[in-house]
mmCIF file of C-alpha atoms in Angstrom:
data_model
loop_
_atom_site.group_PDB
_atom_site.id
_atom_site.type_symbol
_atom_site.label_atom_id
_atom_site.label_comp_id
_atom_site.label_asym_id
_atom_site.label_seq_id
_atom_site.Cartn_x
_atom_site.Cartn_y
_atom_site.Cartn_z
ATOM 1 C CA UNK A 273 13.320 -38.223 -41.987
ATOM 2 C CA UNK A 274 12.516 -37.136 -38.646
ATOM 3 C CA UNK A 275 14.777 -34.512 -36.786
ATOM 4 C CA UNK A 276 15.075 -32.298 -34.410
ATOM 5 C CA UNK A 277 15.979 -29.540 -36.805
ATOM 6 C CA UNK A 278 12.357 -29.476 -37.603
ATOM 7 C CA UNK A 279 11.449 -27.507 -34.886
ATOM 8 C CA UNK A 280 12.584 -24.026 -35.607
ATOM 9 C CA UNK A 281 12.767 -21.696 -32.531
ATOM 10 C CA UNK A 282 9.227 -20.084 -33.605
ATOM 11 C CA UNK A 283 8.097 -23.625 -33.365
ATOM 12 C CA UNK A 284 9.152 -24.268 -30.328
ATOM 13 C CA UNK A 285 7.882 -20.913 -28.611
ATOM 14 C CA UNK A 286 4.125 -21.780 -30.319
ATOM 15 C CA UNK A 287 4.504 -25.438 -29.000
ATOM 16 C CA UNK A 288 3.153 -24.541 -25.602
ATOM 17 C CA UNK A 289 0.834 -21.716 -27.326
ATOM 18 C CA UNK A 290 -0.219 -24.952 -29.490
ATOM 19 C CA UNK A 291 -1.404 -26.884 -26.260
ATOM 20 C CA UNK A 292 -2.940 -23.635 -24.666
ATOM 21 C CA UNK A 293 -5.355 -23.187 -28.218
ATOM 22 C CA UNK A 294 -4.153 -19.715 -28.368
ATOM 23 C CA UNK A 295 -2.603 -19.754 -32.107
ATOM 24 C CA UNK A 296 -3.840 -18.870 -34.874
ATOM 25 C CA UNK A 297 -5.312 -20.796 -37.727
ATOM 26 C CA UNK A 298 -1.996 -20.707 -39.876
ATOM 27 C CA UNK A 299 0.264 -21.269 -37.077
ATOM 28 C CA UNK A 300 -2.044 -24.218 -35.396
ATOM 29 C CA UNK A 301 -1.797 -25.660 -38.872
ATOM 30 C CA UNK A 302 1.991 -25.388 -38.933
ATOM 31 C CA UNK A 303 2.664 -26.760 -35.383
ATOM 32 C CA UNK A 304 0.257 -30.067 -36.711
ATOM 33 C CA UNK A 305 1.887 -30.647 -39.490
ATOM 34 C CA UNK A 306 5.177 -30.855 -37.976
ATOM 35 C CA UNK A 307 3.576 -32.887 -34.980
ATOM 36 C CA UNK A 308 2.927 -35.420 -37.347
ATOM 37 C CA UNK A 309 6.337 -35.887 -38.790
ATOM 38 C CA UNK A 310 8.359 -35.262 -35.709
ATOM 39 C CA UNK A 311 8.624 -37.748 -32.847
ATOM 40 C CA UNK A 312 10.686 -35.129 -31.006
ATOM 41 C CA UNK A 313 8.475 -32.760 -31.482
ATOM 42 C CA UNK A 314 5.405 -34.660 -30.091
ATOM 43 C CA UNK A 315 7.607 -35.751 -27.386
ATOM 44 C CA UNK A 316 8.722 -32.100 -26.686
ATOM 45 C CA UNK A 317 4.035 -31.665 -26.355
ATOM 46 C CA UNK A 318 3.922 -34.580 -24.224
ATOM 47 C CA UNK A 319 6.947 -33.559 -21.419
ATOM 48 C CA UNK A 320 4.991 -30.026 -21.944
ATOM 49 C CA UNK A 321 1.823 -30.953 -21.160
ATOM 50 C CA UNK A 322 2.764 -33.514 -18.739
ATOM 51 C CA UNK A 323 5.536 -31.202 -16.337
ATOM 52 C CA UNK A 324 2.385 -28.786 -16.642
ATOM 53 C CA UNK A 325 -0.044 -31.107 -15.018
ATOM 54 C CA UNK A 326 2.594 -31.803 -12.395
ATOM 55 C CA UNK A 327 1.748 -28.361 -11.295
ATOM 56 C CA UNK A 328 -1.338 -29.241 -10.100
ATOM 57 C CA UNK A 329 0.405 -30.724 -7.024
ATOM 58 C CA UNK A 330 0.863 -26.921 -6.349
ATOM 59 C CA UNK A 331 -0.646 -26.193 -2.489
ATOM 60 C CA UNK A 332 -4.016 -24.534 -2.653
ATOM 61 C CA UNK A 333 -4.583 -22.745 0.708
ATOM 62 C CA UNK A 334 -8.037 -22.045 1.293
ATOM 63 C CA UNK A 335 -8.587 -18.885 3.597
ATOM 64 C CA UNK A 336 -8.911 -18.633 7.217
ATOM 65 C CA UNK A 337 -12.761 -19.012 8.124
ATOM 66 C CA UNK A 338 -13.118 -16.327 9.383
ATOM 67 C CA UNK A 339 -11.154 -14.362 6.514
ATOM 68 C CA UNK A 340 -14.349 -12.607 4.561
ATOM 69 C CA UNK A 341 -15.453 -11.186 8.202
ATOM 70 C CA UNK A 342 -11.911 -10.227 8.962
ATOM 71 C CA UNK A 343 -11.637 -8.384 6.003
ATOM 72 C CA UNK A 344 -15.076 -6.642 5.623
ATOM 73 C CA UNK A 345 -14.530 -5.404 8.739
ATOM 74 C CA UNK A 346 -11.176 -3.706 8.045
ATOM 75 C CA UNK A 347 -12.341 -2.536 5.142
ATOM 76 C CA UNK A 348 -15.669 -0.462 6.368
ATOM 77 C CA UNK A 349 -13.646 0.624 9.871
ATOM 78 C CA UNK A 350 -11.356 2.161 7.685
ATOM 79 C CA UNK A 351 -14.402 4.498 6.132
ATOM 80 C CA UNK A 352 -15.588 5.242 9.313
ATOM 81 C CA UNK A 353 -15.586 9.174 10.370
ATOM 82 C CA UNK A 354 -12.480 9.634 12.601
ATOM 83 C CA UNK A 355 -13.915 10.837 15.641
ATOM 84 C CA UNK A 356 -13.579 14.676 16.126
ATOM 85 C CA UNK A 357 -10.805 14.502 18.407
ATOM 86 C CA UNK A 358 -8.654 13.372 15.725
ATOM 87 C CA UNK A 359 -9.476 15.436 12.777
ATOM 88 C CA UNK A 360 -6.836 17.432 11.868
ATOM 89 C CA UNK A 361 -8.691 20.921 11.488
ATOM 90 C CA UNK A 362 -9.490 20.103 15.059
ATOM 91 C CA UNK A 363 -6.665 18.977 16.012
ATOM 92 C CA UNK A 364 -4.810 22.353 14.329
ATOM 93 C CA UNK A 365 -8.241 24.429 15.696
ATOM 94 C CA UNK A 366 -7.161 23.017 19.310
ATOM 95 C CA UNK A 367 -3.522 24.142 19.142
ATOM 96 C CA UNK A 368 -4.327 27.507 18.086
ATOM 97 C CA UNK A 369 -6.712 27.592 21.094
ATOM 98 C CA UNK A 370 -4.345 26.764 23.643
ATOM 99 C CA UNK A 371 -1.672 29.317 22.005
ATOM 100 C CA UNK A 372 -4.617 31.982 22.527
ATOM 101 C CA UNK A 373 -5.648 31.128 26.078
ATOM 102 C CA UNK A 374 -1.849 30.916 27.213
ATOM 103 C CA UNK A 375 -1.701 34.738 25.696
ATOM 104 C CA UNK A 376 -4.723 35.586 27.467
ATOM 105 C CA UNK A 377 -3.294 34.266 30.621
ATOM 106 C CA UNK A 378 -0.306 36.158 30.747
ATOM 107 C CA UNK A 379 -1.431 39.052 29.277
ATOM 108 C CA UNK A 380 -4.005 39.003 32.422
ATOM 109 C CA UNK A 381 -1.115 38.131 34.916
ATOM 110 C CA UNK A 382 0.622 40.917 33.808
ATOM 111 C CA UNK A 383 -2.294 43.655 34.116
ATOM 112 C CA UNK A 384 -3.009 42.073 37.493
ATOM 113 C CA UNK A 385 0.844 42.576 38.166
ATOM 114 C CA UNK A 386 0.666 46.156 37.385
ATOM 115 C CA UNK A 387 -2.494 47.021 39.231
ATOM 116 C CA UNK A 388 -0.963 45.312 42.020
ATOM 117 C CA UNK A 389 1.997 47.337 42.218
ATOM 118 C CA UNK A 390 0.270 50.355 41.125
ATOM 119 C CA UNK A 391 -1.873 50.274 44.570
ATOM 120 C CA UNK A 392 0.528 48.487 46.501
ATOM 121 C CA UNK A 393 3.723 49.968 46.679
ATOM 122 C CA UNK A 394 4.960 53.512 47.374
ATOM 123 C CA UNK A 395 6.483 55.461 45.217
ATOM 124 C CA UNK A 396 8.772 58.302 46.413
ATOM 125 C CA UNK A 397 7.608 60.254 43.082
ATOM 126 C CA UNK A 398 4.326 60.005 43.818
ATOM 127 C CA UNK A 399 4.742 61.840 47.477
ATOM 128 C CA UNK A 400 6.867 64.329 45.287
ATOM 129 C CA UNK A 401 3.698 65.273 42.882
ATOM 130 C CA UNK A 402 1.213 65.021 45.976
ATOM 131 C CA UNK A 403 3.119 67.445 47.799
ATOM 132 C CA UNK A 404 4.334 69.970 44.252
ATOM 133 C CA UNK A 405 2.269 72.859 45.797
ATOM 134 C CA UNK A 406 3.867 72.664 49.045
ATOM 135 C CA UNK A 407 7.002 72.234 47.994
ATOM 136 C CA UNK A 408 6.951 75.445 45.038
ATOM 137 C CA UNK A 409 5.931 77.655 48.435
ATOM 138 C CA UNK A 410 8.514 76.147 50.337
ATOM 139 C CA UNK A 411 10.218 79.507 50.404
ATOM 140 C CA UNK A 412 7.319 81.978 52.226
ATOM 141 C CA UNK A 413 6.397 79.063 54.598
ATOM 142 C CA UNK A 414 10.081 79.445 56.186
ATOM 143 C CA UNK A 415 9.625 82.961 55.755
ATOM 144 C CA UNK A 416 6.289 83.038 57.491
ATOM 145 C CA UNK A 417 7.962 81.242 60.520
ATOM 146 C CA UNK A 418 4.768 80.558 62.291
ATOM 147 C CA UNK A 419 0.959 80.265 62.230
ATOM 148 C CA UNK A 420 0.415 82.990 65.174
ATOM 149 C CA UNK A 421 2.083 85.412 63.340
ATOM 150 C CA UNK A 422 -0.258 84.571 60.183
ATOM 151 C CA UNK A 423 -3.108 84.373 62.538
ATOM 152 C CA UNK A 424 -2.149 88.053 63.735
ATOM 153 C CA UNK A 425 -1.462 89.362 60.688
ATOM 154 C CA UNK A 426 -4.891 88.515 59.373
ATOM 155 C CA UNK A 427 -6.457 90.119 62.123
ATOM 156 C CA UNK A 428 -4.810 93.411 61.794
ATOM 157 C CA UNK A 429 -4.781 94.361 58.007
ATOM 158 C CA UNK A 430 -3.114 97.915 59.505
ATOM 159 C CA UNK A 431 -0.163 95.500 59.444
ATOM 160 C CA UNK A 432 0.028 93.989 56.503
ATOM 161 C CA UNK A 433 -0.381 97.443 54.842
ATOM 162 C CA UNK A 434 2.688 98.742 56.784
ATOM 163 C CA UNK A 435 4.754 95.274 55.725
ATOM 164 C CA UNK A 436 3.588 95.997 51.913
ATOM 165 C CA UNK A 437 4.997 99.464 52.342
ATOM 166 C CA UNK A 438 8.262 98.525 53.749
ATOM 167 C CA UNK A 439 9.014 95.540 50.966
ATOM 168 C CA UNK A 440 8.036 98.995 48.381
ATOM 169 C CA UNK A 441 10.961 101.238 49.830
ATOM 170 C CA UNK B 249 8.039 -17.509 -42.620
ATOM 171 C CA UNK B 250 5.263 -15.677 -41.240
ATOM 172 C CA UNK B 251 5.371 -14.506 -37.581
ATOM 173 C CA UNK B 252 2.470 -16.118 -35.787
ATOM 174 C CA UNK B 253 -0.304 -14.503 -33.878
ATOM 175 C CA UNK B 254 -2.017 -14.920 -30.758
ATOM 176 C CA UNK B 255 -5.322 -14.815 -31.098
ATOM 177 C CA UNK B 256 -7.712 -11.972 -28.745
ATOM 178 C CA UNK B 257 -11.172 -11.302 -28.463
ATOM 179 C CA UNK B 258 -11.842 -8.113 -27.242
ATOM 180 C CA UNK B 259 -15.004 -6.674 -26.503
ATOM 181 C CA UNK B 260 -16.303 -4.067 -28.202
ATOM 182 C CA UNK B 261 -16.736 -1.639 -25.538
ATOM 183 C CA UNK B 262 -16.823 -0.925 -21.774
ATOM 184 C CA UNK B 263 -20.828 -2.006 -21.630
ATOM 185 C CA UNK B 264 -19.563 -5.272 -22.802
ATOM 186 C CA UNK B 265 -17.908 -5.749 -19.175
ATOM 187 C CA UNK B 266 -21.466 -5.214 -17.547
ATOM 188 C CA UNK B 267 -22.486 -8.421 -17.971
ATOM 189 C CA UNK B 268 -19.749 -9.713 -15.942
ATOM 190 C CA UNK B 269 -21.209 -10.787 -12.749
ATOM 191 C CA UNK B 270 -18.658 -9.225 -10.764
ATOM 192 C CA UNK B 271 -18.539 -6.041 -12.269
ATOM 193 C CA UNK B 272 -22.554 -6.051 -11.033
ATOM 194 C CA UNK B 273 -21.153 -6.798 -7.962
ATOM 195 C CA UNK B 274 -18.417 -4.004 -7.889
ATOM 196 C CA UNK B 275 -21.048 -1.695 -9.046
ATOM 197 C CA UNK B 276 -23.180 -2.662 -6.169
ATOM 198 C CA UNK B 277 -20.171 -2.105 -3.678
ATOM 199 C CA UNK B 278 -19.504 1.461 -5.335
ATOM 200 C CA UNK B 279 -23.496 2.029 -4.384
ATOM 201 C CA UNK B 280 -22.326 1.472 -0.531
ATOM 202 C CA UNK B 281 -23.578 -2.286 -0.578
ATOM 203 C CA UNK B 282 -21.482 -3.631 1.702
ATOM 204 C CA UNK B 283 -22.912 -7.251 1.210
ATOM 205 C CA UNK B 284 -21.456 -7.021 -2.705
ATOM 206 C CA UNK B 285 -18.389 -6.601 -1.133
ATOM 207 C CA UNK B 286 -18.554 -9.662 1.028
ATOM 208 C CA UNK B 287 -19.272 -11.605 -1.756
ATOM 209 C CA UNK B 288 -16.693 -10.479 -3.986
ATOM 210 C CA UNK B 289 -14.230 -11.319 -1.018
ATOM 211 C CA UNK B 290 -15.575 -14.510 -0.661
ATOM 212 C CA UNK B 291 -15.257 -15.266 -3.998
ATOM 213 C CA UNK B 292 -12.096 -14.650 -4.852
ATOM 214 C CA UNK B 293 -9.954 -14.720 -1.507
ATOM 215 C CA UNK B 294 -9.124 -18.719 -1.833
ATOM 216 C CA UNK B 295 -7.875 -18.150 -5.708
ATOM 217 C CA UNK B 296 -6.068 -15.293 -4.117
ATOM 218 C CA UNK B 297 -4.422 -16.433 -1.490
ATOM 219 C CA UNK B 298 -3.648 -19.844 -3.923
ATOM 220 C CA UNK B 299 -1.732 -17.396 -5.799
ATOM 221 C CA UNK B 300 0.663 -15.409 -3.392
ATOM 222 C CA UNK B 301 1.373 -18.547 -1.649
ATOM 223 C CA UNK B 302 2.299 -20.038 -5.074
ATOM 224 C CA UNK B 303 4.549 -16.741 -5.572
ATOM 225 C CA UNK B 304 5.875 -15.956 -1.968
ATOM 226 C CA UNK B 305 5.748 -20.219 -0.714
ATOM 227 C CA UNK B 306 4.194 -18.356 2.524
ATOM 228 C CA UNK B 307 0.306 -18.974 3.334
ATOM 229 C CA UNK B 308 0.507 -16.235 6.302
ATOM 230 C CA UNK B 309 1.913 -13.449 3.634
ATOM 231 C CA UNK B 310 -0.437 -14.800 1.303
ATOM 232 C CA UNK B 311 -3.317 -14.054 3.772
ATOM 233 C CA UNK B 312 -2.037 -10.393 4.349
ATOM 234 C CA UNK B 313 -1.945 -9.599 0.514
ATOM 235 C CA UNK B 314 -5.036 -10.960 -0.407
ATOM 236 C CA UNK B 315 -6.704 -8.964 2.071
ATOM 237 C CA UNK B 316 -4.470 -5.740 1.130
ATOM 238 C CA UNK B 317 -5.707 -6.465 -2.212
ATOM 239 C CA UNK B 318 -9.402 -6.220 -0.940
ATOM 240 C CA UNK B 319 -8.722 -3.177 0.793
ATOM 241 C CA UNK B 320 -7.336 -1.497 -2.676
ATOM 242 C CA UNK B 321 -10.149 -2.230 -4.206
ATOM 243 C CA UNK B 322 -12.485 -1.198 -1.372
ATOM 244 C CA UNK B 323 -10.812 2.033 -1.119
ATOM 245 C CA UNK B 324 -10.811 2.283 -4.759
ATOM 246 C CA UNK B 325 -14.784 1.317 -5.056
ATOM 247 C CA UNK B 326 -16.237 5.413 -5.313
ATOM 248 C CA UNK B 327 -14.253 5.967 -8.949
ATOM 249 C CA UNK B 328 -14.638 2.315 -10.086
ATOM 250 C CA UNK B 329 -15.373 1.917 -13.829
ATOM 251 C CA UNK B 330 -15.963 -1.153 -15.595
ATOM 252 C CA UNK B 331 -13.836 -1.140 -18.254
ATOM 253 C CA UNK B 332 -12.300 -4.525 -17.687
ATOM 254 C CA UNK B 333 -13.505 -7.676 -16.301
ATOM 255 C CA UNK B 334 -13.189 -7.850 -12.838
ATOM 256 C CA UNK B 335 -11.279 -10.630 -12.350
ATOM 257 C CA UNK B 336 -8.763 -8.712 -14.696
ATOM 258 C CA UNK B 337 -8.672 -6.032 -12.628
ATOM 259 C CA UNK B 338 -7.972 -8.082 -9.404
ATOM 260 C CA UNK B 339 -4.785 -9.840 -10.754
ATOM 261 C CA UNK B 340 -3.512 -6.613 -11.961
ATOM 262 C CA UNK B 341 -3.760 -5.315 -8.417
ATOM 263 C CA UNK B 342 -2.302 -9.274 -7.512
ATOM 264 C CA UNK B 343 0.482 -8.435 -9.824
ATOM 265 C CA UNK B 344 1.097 -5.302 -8.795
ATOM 266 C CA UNK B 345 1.155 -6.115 -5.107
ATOM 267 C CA UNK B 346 3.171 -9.196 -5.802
ATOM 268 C CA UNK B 347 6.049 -7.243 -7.593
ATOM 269 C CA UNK B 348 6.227 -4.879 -4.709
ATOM 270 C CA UNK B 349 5.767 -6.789 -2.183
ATOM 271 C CA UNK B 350 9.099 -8.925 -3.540
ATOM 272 C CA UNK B 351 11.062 -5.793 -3.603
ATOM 273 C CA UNK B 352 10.534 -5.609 0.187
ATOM 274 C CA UNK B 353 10.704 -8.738 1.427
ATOM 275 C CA UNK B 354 10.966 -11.093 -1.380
ATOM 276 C CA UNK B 355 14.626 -11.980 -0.639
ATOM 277 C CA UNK B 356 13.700 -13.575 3.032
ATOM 278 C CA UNK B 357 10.746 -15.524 1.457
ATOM 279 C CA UNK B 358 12.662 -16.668 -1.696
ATOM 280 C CA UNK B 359 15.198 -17.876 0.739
ATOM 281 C CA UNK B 360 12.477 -19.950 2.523
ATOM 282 C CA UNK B 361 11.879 -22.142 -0.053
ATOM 283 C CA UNK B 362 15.963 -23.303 -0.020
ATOM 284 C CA UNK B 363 16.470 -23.647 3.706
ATOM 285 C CA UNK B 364 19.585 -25.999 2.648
ATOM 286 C CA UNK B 365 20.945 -23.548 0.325
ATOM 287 C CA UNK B 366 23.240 -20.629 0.689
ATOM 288 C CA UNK B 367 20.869 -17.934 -1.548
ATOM 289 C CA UNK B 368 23.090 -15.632 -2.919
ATOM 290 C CA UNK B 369 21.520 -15.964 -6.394
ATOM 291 C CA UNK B 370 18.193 -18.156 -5.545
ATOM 292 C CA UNK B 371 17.786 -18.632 -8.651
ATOM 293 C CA UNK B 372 19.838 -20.797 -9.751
ATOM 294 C CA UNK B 373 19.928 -22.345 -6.842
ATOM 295 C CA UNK B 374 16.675 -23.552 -6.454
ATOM 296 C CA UNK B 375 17.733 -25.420 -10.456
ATOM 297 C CA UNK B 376 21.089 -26.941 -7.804
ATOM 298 C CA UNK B 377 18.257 -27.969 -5.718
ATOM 299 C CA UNK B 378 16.351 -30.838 -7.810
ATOM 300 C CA UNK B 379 19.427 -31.786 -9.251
ATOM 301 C CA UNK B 380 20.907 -32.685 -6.182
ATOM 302 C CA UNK B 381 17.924 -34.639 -4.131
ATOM 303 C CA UNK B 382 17.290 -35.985 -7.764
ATOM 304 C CA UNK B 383 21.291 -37.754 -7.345
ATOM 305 C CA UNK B 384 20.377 -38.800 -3.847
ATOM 306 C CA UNK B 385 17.300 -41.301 -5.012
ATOM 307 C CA UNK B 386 17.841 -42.294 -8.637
ATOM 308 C CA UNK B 387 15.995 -45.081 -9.189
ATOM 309 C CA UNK B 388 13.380 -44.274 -6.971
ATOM 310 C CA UNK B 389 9.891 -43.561 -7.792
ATOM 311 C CA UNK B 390 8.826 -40.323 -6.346
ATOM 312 C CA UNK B 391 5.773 -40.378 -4.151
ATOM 313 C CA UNK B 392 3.111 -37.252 -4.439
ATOM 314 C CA UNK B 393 4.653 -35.571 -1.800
ATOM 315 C CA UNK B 394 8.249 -35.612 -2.929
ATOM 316 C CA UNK B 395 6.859 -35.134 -6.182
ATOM 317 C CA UNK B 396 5.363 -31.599 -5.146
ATOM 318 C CA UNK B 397 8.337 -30.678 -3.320
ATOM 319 C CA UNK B 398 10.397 -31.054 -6.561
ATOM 320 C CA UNK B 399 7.487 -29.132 -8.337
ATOM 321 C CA UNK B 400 7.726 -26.298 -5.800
ATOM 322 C CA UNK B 401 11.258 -26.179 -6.142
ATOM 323 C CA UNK B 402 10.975 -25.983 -10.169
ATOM 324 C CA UNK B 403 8.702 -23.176 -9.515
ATOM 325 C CA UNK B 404 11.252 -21.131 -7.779
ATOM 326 C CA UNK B 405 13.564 -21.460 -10.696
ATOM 327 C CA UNK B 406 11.013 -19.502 -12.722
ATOM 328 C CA UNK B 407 11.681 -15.309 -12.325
ATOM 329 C CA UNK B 408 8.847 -13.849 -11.080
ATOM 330 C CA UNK B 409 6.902 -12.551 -13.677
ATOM 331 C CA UNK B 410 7.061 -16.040 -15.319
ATOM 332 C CA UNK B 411 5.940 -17.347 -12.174
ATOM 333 C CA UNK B 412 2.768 -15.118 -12.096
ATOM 334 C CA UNK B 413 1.983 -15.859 -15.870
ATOM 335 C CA UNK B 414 2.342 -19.625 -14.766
ATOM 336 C CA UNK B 415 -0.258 -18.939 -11.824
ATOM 337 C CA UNK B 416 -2.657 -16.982 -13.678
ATOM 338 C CA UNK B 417 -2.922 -19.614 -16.343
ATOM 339 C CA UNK B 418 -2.501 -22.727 -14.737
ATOM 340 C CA UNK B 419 -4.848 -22.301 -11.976
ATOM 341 C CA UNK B 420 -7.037 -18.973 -13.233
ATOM 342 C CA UNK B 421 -7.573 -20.137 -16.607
ATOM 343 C CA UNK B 422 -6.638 -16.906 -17.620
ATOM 344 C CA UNK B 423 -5.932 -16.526 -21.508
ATOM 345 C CA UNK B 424 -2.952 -14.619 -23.101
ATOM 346 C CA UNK B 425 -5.184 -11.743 -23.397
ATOM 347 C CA UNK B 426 -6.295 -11.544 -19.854
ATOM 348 C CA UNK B 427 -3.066 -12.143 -18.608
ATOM 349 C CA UNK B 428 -1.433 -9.486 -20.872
ATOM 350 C CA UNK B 429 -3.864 -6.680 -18.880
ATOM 351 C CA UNK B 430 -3.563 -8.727 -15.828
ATOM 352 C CA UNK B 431 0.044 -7.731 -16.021
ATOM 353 C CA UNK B 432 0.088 -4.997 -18.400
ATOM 354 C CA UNK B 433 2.125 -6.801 -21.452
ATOM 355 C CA UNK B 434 1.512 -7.717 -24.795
ATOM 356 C CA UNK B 435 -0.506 -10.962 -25.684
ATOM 357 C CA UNK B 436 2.833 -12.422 -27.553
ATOM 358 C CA UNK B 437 5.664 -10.969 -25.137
ATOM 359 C CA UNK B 438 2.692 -13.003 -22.429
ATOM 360 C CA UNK B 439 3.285 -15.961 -25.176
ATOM 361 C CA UNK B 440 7.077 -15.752 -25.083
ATOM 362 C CA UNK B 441 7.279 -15.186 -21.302
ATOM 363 C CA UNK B 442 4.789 -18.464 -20.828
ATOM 364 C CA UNK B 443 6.814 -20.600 -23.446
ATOM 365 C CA UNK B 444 9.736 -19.854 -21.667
ATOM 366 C CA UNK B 445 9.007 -20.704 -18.277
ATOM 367 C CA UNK B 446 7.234 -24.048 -19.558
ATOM 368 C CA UNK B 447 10.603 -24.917 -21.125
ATOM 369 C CA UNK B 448 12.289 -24.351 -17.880
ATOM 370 C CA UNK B 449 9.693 -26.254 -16.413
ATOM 371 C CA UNK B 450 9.846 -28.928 -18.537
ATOM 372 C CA UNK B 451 13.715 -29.187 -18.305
ATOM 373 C CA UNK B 452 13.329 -28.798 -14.317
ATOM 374 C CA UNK B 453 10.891 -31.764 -14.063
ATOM 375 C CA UNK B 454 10.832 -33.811 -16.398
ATOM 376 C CA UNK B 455 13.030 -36.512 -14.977
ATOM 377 C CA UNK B 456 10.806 -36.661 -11.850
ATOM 378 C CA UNK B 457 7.739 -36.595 -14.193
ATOM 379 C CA UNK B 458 8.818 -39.779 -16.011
ATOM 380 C CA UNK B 459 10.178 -41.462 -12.754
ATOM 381 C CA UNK B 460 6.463 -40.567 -11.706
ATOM 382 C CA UNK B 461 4.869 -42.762 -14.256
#
């Protein structure tokens, strides 16, 4: 008697196995023999096969024409050597660069600065140090009172002699 | 009872791939022939692009992967080794590119093929879908292009790694084996996955199939 209980649930998982020729001997043999005693079964291969061929109402798109170029294209621009600009040890090399030059800049802006004020300006100091000798004999000079008196005095040494002698006592 | 076997033919080593055509072609393009590589994209970009649209229902998409996919494999040319055929190779990367490009925009695109439907679990859906235009026209018989919409729709029912076993085999000819590297499974969990979605298949279209003839 034909039934449906034939088909175990093995059989049913080879049935489309069965139509693809990818069993095996023993199981090809299996799925025949209960093909030939099952009209549910072979009706079960037909829908198979049949809702499989419906498939081939599927859409196959072919590709745009110029597709192949498209792609070559991409595919070798994308090897190409990035020009140097945009390779990063240049791009890294370059920052570094401009780090260093903005250094050198203001480190040269700043010695030009101080030379600058160094010749520029006055500096009360400086008259200070200029003017140390002077200013250590300030003293004698006021003592001296004027330069006829050392003009005399180094004309007569008799007089400096007697001036010696009366600082002694 | 005795658990049944797929059969597979493997070959018995990598050299066995080098008479493959397209692995002589690959091995040209890992040379620096350029003009391997053309052919190679010429070759396979209409089965290509057949199967994203067939997986995504959208030709532009399908367009952008298949040439993504020749990009991975151009990039990939300088540490090629043949140690599978090449087609095999290709609808691994196929696979692989499908699956991820579903996880970032395979909702909007599944959605696409139910404009009428709400899409919170396409899915089923898509099952809701020939059902209900199959009410509308009962005793009609369908014409080829009705007929294909219904198939598309049946397609969408399928999850997507049935989908892709579907593809492969229906329109690559792939066998169990090829499809198992293809998309790195077993030959019999390729066997159960295949048997499965012809069922659903089957169940989805067979109405329309018989209305048909």
């Amino acid at each position: 008697m034909e039934k449906l209980s034939r088909l175990t649930t093995e059989d049913r998982d080879n049935l489309a196995a069965y139509l693809d020729g990818e069993l095996d001997e023993e199981s090809t043999r299996r799925i025949e023999s209960v093909l030939a005693q099952s009209t549910v079964a072979r009706n079960d291969v037909e829908m198979l096969a049949r809702t499989y061929e419906a498939l081939d109402l599927l859409p196959r798109p072919h590709a745009t024409e110029d597709f192949t170029e498209r792609t070559v294209a991409t595919a070798k621009l994308e090897t190409l050597k990035k020009p140097l600009s945009q390779q990063l040890w240049f791009q890294k090399a370059r920052r570094v660069a401009v780090l260093l030059a903005w250094g050198a800049a203001m480190l040269l802006m700043a010695t030009c600065g101080y030379a600058l004020t160094y010749h520029w300006i006055d500096r009360p100091n400086d008259v200070l140090l200029d003017e140390l000798p002077m200013i250590q004999n300030l003293d004698g000079y006021i003592e001296i009172d004027s330069v006829e008196f050392l003009n005399r005095l180094s004309a007569e040494p008799q007089l400096l002699e007697e001036m010696r002698a009366g600082e002694q006592e | 009872m005795a658990t049944s076997e797929i059969v597979v033919n493997k070959p018995a080593g990598s050299s066995a791939y080098l008479r493959d055509p397209d692995v002589q072609l690959m091995l040209r393009v890992k040379e620096g022939d350029d003009g391997a590589f053309a052919q190679l994209v010429s070759k396979y970009q209409d089965r290509l692009i057949g199967v994203f649209t067939n997986m995504f229902g959208d030709t532009a998409l399908a367009e952008d992967l298949a040439q993504e996919l020749f990009l991975r494999v151009y990039r990939a040319r300088q540490g090629y080794e043949p140690n599978a055929k090449f087609s095999t190779w290709v609808y691994q990367i196929a696979s692989n590119l499908a699956s991820n490009s579903r996880r970032t925009k395979g909702r909007k695109k599944e959605i696409q093929f139910q404009p009428s439907l709400s899409g919170s679990q396409p899915l089923a859906a898509g099952e809701d879908a020939v059902a209900e235009k199959s009410a509308l026209m009962p005793a009609r018989q369908l014409d080829t292009d009705e007929l294909r919409e219904r198939v598309q729709l049946a397609m969408q029912t399928l999850n997507e790694r049935q989908r892709m076993a579907i593809i492969l085999h229906k329109f690559e000819g792939m066998s169990y084996a090829d499809i198992s590297a293809a998309m790195e499974m077993t030959p019999t969990a390729v066997k159960s996955l295949l048997a499965r979605a012809r069922e659903t298949l089957r169940e989805a279209l067979e109405k329309y199939v018989n209305n048909a003839n």
